[in-house]
Tab-separated table of C-alpha atoms in Angstrom:
chain	number	residue	atom	x	y	z
R	1	UNK	CA	-2.769	22.830	1.728
R	2	UNK	CA	-4.788	24.216	4.619
R	3	UNK	CA	-5.863	21.863	7.433
R	4	UNK	CA	-9.300	22.425	8.997
R	5	UNK	CA	-9.995	20.962	12.450
R	6	UNK	CA	-13.608	19.844	11.781
R	7	UNK	CA	-16.611	20.402	9.557
R	8	UNK	CA	-17.879	22.888	12.173
R	9	UNK	CA	-14.735	24.978	11.597
R	10	UNK	CA	-15.406	25.253	7.860
R	11	UNK	CA	-16.299	28.885	7.151
R	12	UNK	CA	-16.146	29.164	3.359
R	13	UNK	CA	-19.324	29.726	1.373
R	14	UNK	CA	-18.167	28.983	-2.180
R	15	UNK	CA	-19.036	25.572	-3.686
R	16	UNK	CA	-16.312	22.920	-3.432
R	17	UNK	CA	-15.291	19.664	-5.093
R	18	UNK	CA	-15.224	17.069	-2.346
R	19	UNK	CA	-14.076	13.591	-1.373
R	20	UNK	CA	-13.862	11.762	1.919
R	21	UNK	CA	-12.359	8.670	3.497
R	22	UNK	CA	-9.450	7.535	5.643
R	23	UNK	CA	-6.899	7.624	2.815
R	24	UNK	CA	-4.554	5.637	5.081
R	25	UNK	CA	-1.344	5.117	3.126
R	26	UNK	CA	-2.352	7.517	0.331
R	27	UNK	CA	-1.730	4.584	-2.026
R	28	UNK	CA	-2.252	4.312	-5.794
R	29	UNK	CA	-5.964	3.613	-5.363
R	30	UNK	CA	-6.346	6.749	-3.281
R	31	UNK	CA	-4.361	8.720	-5.837
R	32	UNK	CA	-6.832	7.754	-8.558
R	33	UNK	CA	-9.596	9.324	-6.455
R	34	UNK	CA	-7.465	12.387	-5.685
R	35	UNK	CA	-6.514	12.821	-9.353
R	36	UNK	CA	-10.200	12.853	-10.271
R	37	UNK	CA	-10.904	15.269	-7.391
R	38	UNK	CA	-8.253	17.655	-8.728
R	39	UNK	CA	-9.452	17.228	-12.312
R	40	UNK	CA	-13.007	18.184	-11.334
R	41	UNK	CA	-11.725	21.086	-9.221
R	42	UNK	CA	-9.727	22.511	-12.131
R	43	UNK	CA	-12.557	21.994	-14.576
R	44	UNK	CA	-15.116	23.681	-12.337
R	45	UNK	CA	-12.712	26.329	-10.986
R	46	UNK	CA	-13.491	25.239	-7.412
R	47	UNK	CA	-11.278	24.355	-4.453
R	48	UNK	CA	-10.565	20.679	-3.769
R	49	UNK	CA	-11.565	19.513	-0.282
R	50	UNK	CA	-10.848	16.149	1.295
R	51	UNK	CA	-12.355	15.029	4.596
R	52	UNK	CA	-10.609	12.385	6.670
R	53	UNK	CA	-11.301	10.971	10.120
R	54	UNK	CA	-9.530	10.655	13.452
R	55	UNK	CA	-9.710	8.031	14.840
R	56	UNK	CA	-10.396	5.468	12.135
R	57	UNK	CA	-14.167	4.723	12.038
R	58	UNK	CA	-13.439	1.000	12.383
R	59	UNK	CA	-11.353	1.712	15.474
R	60	UNK	CA	-14.193	3.688	17.057
R	61	UNK	CA	-16.956	1.262	16.094
R	62	UNK	CA	-15.027	-1.862	17.155
R	63	UNK	CA	-13.641	-0.359	20.355
R	64	UNK	CA	-10.107	-1.413	19.329
R	65	UNK	CA	-7.486	0.232	21.535
R	66	UNK	CA	-4.431	-0.296	19.332
R	67	UNK	CA	-5.354	0.447	15.738
R	68	UNK	CA	-2.368	0.485	13.401
R	69	UNK	CA	-2.005	3.025	10.592
R	70	UNK	CA	0.121	2.982	7.434
R	71	UNK	CA	0.471	6.769	7.657
R	72	UNK	CA	0.221	9.074	10.639
R	73	UNK	CA	-1.987	12.130	10.319
R	74	UNK	CA	1.043	14.341	9.626
R	75	UNK	CA	2.418	11.925	7.006
R	76	UNK	CA	-0.995	11.798	5.336
R	77	UNK	CA	-1.156	15.597	5.298
R	78	UNK	CA	2.295	15.796	3.679
R	79	UNK	CA	1.335	13.354	0.912
R	80	UNK	CA	-1.987	15.085	0.202
R	81	UNK	CA	-0.341	18.496	0.153
R	82	UNK	CA	2.304	17.267	-2.300
R	83	UNK	CA	-0.449	15.928	-4.567
R	84	UNK	CA	-2.073	19.369	-4.685
R	85	UNK	CA	-5.184	19.090	-2.485
R	86	UNK	CA	-6.331	22.543	-1.320
R	87	UNK	CA	-8.007	21.669	2.010
R	88	UNK	CA	-7.989	18.706	4.385
R	89	UNK	CA	-10.709	18.542	7.031
R	90	UNK	CA	-9.858	16.292	9.985
R	91	UNK	CA	-13.178	15.189	11.458
R	92	UNK	CA	-13.349	13.580	14.888
R	93	UNK	CA	-15.231	10.310	14.520
R	94	UNK	CA	-17.371	10.061	17.649
R	95	UNK	CA	-20.791	8.819	18.709
R	96	UNK	CA	-22.609	11.849	17.318
R	97	UNK	CA	-20.904	11.597	13.942
R	98	UNK	CA	-21.302	7.823	13.749
R	99	UNK	CA	-25.063	8.128	14.372
R	100	UNK	CA	-25.713	10.408	11.377
R	101	UNK	CA	-27.957	8.888	8.722
R	102	UNK	CA	-26.883	9.238	5.061
R	103	UNK	CA	-29.677	11.781	4.553
R	104	UNK	CA	-28.544	13.934	7.483
R	105	UNK	CA	-24.886	13.612	6.571
R	106	UNK	CA	-25.478	14.707	2.994
R	107	UNK	CA	-28.094	17.348	3.740
R	108	UNK	CA	-26.690	18.868	6.949
R	109	UNK	CA	-22.934	18.388	6.467
R	110	UNK	CA	-22.150	18.127	2.766
R	111	UNK	CA	-24.759	20.553	1.446
R	112	UNK	CA	-25.497	23.068	4.225
R	113	UNK	CA	-22.017	23.265	5.809
R	114	UNK	CA	-19.603	22.450	3.030
R	115	UNK	CA	-21.652	23.417	-0.027
R	116	UNK	CA	-20.318	20.650	-2.249
R	117	UNK	CA	-20.942	20.753	-5.983
R	118	UNK	CA	-19.220	17.421	-6.763
R	119	UNK	CA	-18.556	14.317	-4.672
R	120	UNK	CA	-15.881	11.762	-5.615
R	121	UNK	CA	-15.971	8.435	-3.754
R	122	UNK	CA	-14.109	5.132	-3.916
R	123	UNK	CA	-15.514	1.860	-5.214
R	124	UNK	CA	-16.273	0.473	-1.746
R	125	UNK	CA	-17.330	3.640	0.051
R	126	UNK	CA	-20.489	3.852	2.188
R	127	UNK	CA	-21.725	6.900	4.075
R	128	UNK	CA	-23.726	7.307	7.247
R	129	UNK	CA	-24.955	5.130	10.086
R	130	UNK	CA	-24.623	1.368	9.542
R	131	UNK	CA	-23.037	2.066	6.127
R	132	UNK	CA	-26.476	2.607	4.593
R	133	UNK	CA	-25.222	5.269	2.191
R	134	UNK	CA	-24.381	3.042	-0.781
R	135	UNK	CA	-23.584	4.446	-4.204
R	136	UNK	CA	-27.176	3.811	-5.317
R	137	UNK	CA	-28.523	5.662	-2.281
R	138	UNK	CA	-26.074	8.531	-2.783
R	139	UNK	CA	-27.034	8.742	-6.452
R	140	UNK	CA	-30.627	9.429	-5.438
R	141	UNK	CA	-29.478	12.080	-2.949
R	142	UNK	CA	-27.236	13.683	-5.583
R	143	UNK	CA	-30.246	14.120	-7.845
R	144	UNK	CA	-32.311	15.534	-4.974
R	145	UNK	CA	-29.638	18.084	-4.013
R	146	UNK	CA	-28.170	18.725	-7.443
R	147	UNK	CA	-24.521	17.736	-7.008
R	148	UNK	CA	-22.377	15.575	-9.289
R	149	UNK	CA	-21.538	12.103	-7.928
R	150	UNK	CA	-18.578	10.150	-9.304
R	151	UNK	CA	-17.460	6.700	-8.150
R	152	UNK	CA	-13.889	5.637	-8.854
R	153	UNK	CA	-13.504	1.914	-9.672
R	154	UNK	CA	-11.058	-0.309	-7.821
R	155	UNK	CA	-7.404	0.066	-8.758
R	156	UNK	CA	-5.749	-3.309	-9.256
R	157	UNK	CA	-2.082	-4.252	-9.264
R	158	UNK	CA	-1.072	-7.762	-10.365
R	159	UNK	CA	-4.747	-8.818	-10.203
R	160	UNK	CA	-5.021	-7.630	-6.585
R	161	UNK	CA	-7.098	-4.669	-5.402
R	162	UNK	CA	-4.940	-1.893	-3.985
R	163	UNK	CA	-6.309	-1.114	-0.533
R	164	UNK	CA	-4.913	-0.259	2.888
R	165	UNK	CA	-6.007	-3.682	4.132
R	166	UNK	CA	-4.226	-5.530	1.325
R	167	UNK	CA	-1.069	-3.456	1.773
R	168	UNK	CA	-1.007	-4.335	5.480
R	169	UNK	CA	-1.493	-7.998	4.592
R	170	UNK	CA	1.386	-7.827	2.094
R	171	UNK	CA	3.676	-6.201	4.683
R	172	UNK	CA	2.711	-8.880	7.203
R	173	UNK	CA	3.704	-11.549	4.687
R	174	UNK	CA	6.992	-9.873	3.688
R	175	UNK	CA	5.623	-9.115	0.197
R	176	UNK	CA	7.424	-5.795	0.186
R	177	UNK	CA	7.709	-5.508	-3.602
R	178	UNK	CA	3.923	-5.515	-4.030
R	179	UNK	CA	3.324	-3.285	-0.986
R	180	UNK	CA	5.804	-0.647	-2.177
R	181	UNK	CA	4.408	-0.762	-5.708
R	182	UNK	CA	0.858	-0.365	-4.359
R	183	UNK	CA	1.936	2.608	-2.257
R	184	UNK	CA	3.834	4.147	-5.157
R	185	UNK	CA	6.845	4.591	-2.870
R	186	UNK	CA	8.819	2.578	-0.277
R	187	UNK	CA	6.957	1.952	2.966
R	188	UNK	CA	8.476	4.170	5.623
R	189	UNK	CA	8.301	5.161	9.267
R	190	UNK	CA	9.940	7.579	11.674
R	191	UNK	CA	11.672	6.685	14.925
R	192	UNK	CA	13.518	8.473	17.702
R	193	UNK	CA	16.939	7.008	18.539
R	194	UNK	CA	17.013	5.654	22.092
R	195	UNK	CA	19.571	3.777	24.204
R	196	UNK	CA	19.864	0.008	23.826
R	197	UNK	CA	22.086	-2.638	25.429
R	198	UNK	CA	24.877	-2.064	22.846
R	199	UNK	CA	25.060	-5.706	21.762
R	200	UNK	CA	25.576	-4.517	18.188
R	201	UNK	CA	28.757	-2.715	19.178
R	202	UNK	CA	30.144	-5.919	20.637
R	203	UNK	CA	29.576	-7.566	17.249
R	204	UNK	CA	31.074	-4.597	15.374
R	205	UNK	CA	27.578	-3.864	13.997
R	206	UNK	CA	26.422	-0.884	16.072
R	207	UNK	CA	22.729	-0.169	15.794
R	208	UNK	CA	20.421	2.745	16.453
R	209	UNK	CA	17.490	1.534	18.540
R	210	UNK	CA	14.259	3.257	17.574
R	211	UNK	CA	11.141	4.230	19.484
R	212	UNK	CA	8.199	4.580	17.100
R	213	UNK	CA	4.540	5.459	17.523
R	214	UNK	CA	2.440	2.623	18.934
R	215	UNK	CA	-0.112	3.385	16.173
R	216	UNK	CA	2.345	2.751	13.327
R	217	UNK	CA	1.884	-0.480	11.389
R	218	UNK	CA	5.050	-2.592	11.274
R	219	UNK	CA	5.904	-5.289	8.726
R	220	UNK	CA	6.690	-8.878	9.640
R	221	UNK	CA	9.634	-9.511	11.943
R	222	UNK	CA	12.941	-9.962	10.183
R	223	UNK	CA	15.818	-8.142	8.517
R	224	UNK	CA	15.344	-5.561	5.766
R	225	UNK	CA	17.512	-3.501	3.441
R	226	UNK	CA	16.643	0.138	4.081
R	227	UNK	CA	17.408	3.716	3.223
R	228	UNK	CA	17.924	5.956	6.248
R	229	UNK	CA	17.341	9.697	6.314
R	230	UNK	CA	18.831	11.933	8.988
R	231	UNK	CA	18.681	15.729	8.791
R	232	UNK	CA	18.097	15.600	5.013
R	233	UNK	CA	21.086	13.287	4.475
R	234	UNK	CA	20.589	9.824	2.977
R	235	UNK	CA	22.352	6.656	4.138
R	236	UNK	CA	21.881	2.948	3.577
R	237	UNK	CA	21.602	0.231	6.171
R	238	UNK	CA	19.821	-2.854	7.391
R	239	UNK	CA	16.921	-2.951	9.790
R	240	UNK	CA	15.997	-5.659	12.252
R	241	UNK	CA	12.509	-5.962	13.705
R	242	UNK	CA	12.244	-8.719	16.276
R	243	UNK	CA	12.985	-10.229	19.651
R	244	UNK	CA	16.662	-11.107	19.083
R	245	UNK	CA	16.221	-14.839	19.803
R	246	UNK	CA	19.968	-15.545	19.772
R	247	UNK	CA	20.247	-13.840	23.181
R	248	UNK	CA	16.829	-15.169	24.309
R	249	UNK	CA	15.289	-11.720	24.468
R	250	UNK	CA	11.487	-11.464	24.677
R	251	UNK	CA	11.220	-7.733	23.962
R	252	UNK	CA	10.532	-6.622	20.397
R	253	UNK	CA	13.207	-4.198	19.224
R	254	UNK	CA	13.443	-2.010	16.133
R	255	UNK	CA	17.083	-1.323	15.362
R	256	UNK	CA	18.999	-0.193	12.308
R	257	UNK	CA	22.661	-0.570	11.429
R	258	UNK	CA	23.642	2.420	9.301
R	259	UNK	CA	26.555	1.696	6.963
R	260	UNK	CA	29.695	3.834	7.183
R	261	UNK	CA	28.306	5.888	10.063
R	262	UNK	CA	29.805	6.536	13.498
R	263	UNK	CA	28.034	9.571	15.025
R	264	UNK	CA	26.155	9.624	18.333
R	265	UNK	CA	22.557	10.410	17.413
R	266	UNK	CA	20.566	9.681	20.578
R	267	UNK	CA	17.390	11.743	20.561
R	268	UNK	CA	17.491	12.347	16.817
R	269	UNK	CA	14.645	11.306	14.510
R	270	UNK	CA	15.359	8.927	11.642
R	271	UNK	CA	13.154	8.148	8.669
R	272	UNK	CA	13.498	4.609	7.345
R	273	UNK	CA	12.371	3.465	3.903
R	274	UNK	CA	12.003	-0.293	3.518
R	275	UNK	CA	13.542	-1.415	0.217
R	276	UNK	CA	13.711	-5.217	0.347
R	277	UNK	CA	13.335	-8.096	2.841
R	278	UNK	CA	16.583	-9.961	3.514
R	279	UNK	CA	15.557	-12.838	5.750
R	280	UNK	CA	13.278	-13.902	8.580
R	281	UNK	CA	14.395	-13.573	12.177
R	282	UNK	CA	16.442	-16.584	13.255
R	283	UNK	CA	18.076	-17.943	16.391
R	284	UNK	CA	21.808	-18.627	15.869
R	285	UNK	CA	23.834	-21.092	17.901
R	286	UNK	CA	26.395	-18.445	18.863
R	287	UNK	CA	27.144	-14.735	18.624
R	288	UNK	CA	29.950	-15.606	16.203
R	289	UNK	CA	27.432	-17.244	13.849
R	290	UNK	CA	25.177	-14.203	14.179
R	291	UNK	CA	28.080	-11.903	13.317
R	292	UNK	CA	28.906	-13.971	10.227
R	293	UNK	CA	25.282	-13.755	9.087
R	294	UNK	CA	25.201	-9.990	9.672
R	295	UNK	CA	28.221	-9.632	7.397
R	296	UNK	CA	26.428	-11.602	4.689
R	297	UNK	CA	23.322	-9.452	5.207
R	298	UNK	CA	25.438	-6.354	4.782
R	299	UNK	CA	26.954	-7.547	1.514
R	300	UNK	CA	23.506	-8.446	0.140
R	301	UNK	CA	22.113	-5.077	1.214
R	302	UNK	CA	24.899	-3.192	-0.554
R	303	UNK	CA	24.229	-5.143	-3.743
R	304	UNK	CA	20.446	-4.607	-3.586
R	305	UNK	CA	20.773	-0.871	-3.050
R	306	UNK	CA	23.580	-0.526	-5.620
R	307	UNK	CA	21.460	-2.325	-8.232
R	308	UNK	CA	18.492	-0.128	-7.307
R	309	UNK	CA	20.558	3.014	-7.799
R	310	UNK	CA	21.747	1.801	-11.215
R	311	UNK	CA	18.187	0.965	-12.325
R	312	UNK	CA	16.896	4.366	-11.171
R	313	UNK	CA	19.622	6.135	-13.101
R	314	UNK	CA	18.774	4.104	-16.196
R	315	UNK	CA	15.115	5.165	-15.921
R	316	UNK	CA	16.097	8.827	-15.641
């Protein structure tokens, strides 16, 4: 997949099959749109082009300073590339872009610059200033300009619409099973290993403290069973997100205990996949009680991940 820095940088003249949106998470609902995009592209023998925005339009329009994303731009690009999209345009969402009317956006950007022959949109998508470009409005414009317009209906999982907003809500409520199913993969994030206060070593549960992007969305505080990836090697472990109330800490820490692992990895980048929630964060009466609970957490984590491995083998 080739990444284009803006619509102004697009310099191809051939007609394209096109879609646009944030695609944050590249979840199952997004994949339905992308599958249709690729189907149309193959059928019409045209390249598939997807336009996404940076920052999120809602972040720009609301003035929010700390918008949280399910996928970083690079993670999104990796997922889209793996799905087979030919081009991703990353459009800066600024005052000039936000002020475009649906007519100007379609006529000046989609037709004159990008030369679209088909447009695939989601069920809740609106184009242009003040979201005036509804499906009905776009249908009229498609007839005026002669391009095919296709709207993908909502994708539902367990009677719940799959959307980035609903996935964030599920993660915030520790509903990891639904969130992972809606994503089509375990929710994951990357972190750089930094120095901590080494309390875990005192408890015989050494942890890797992680620094992650301030824009990354985090699930609810608590303990999770996770898979850990380091330099293409896979490990298992348990992750804690929280303030460590047993030692009266106020600082939120993200730390992972990797099972059967003893290397120094400061400065290395880990990828963590969240597999299952274990428990909420809790204040224990002593470090000894905390250590006993960590041992129980470890045993439960081993069982969860062992059972997962068995079930995956059975499916294969």
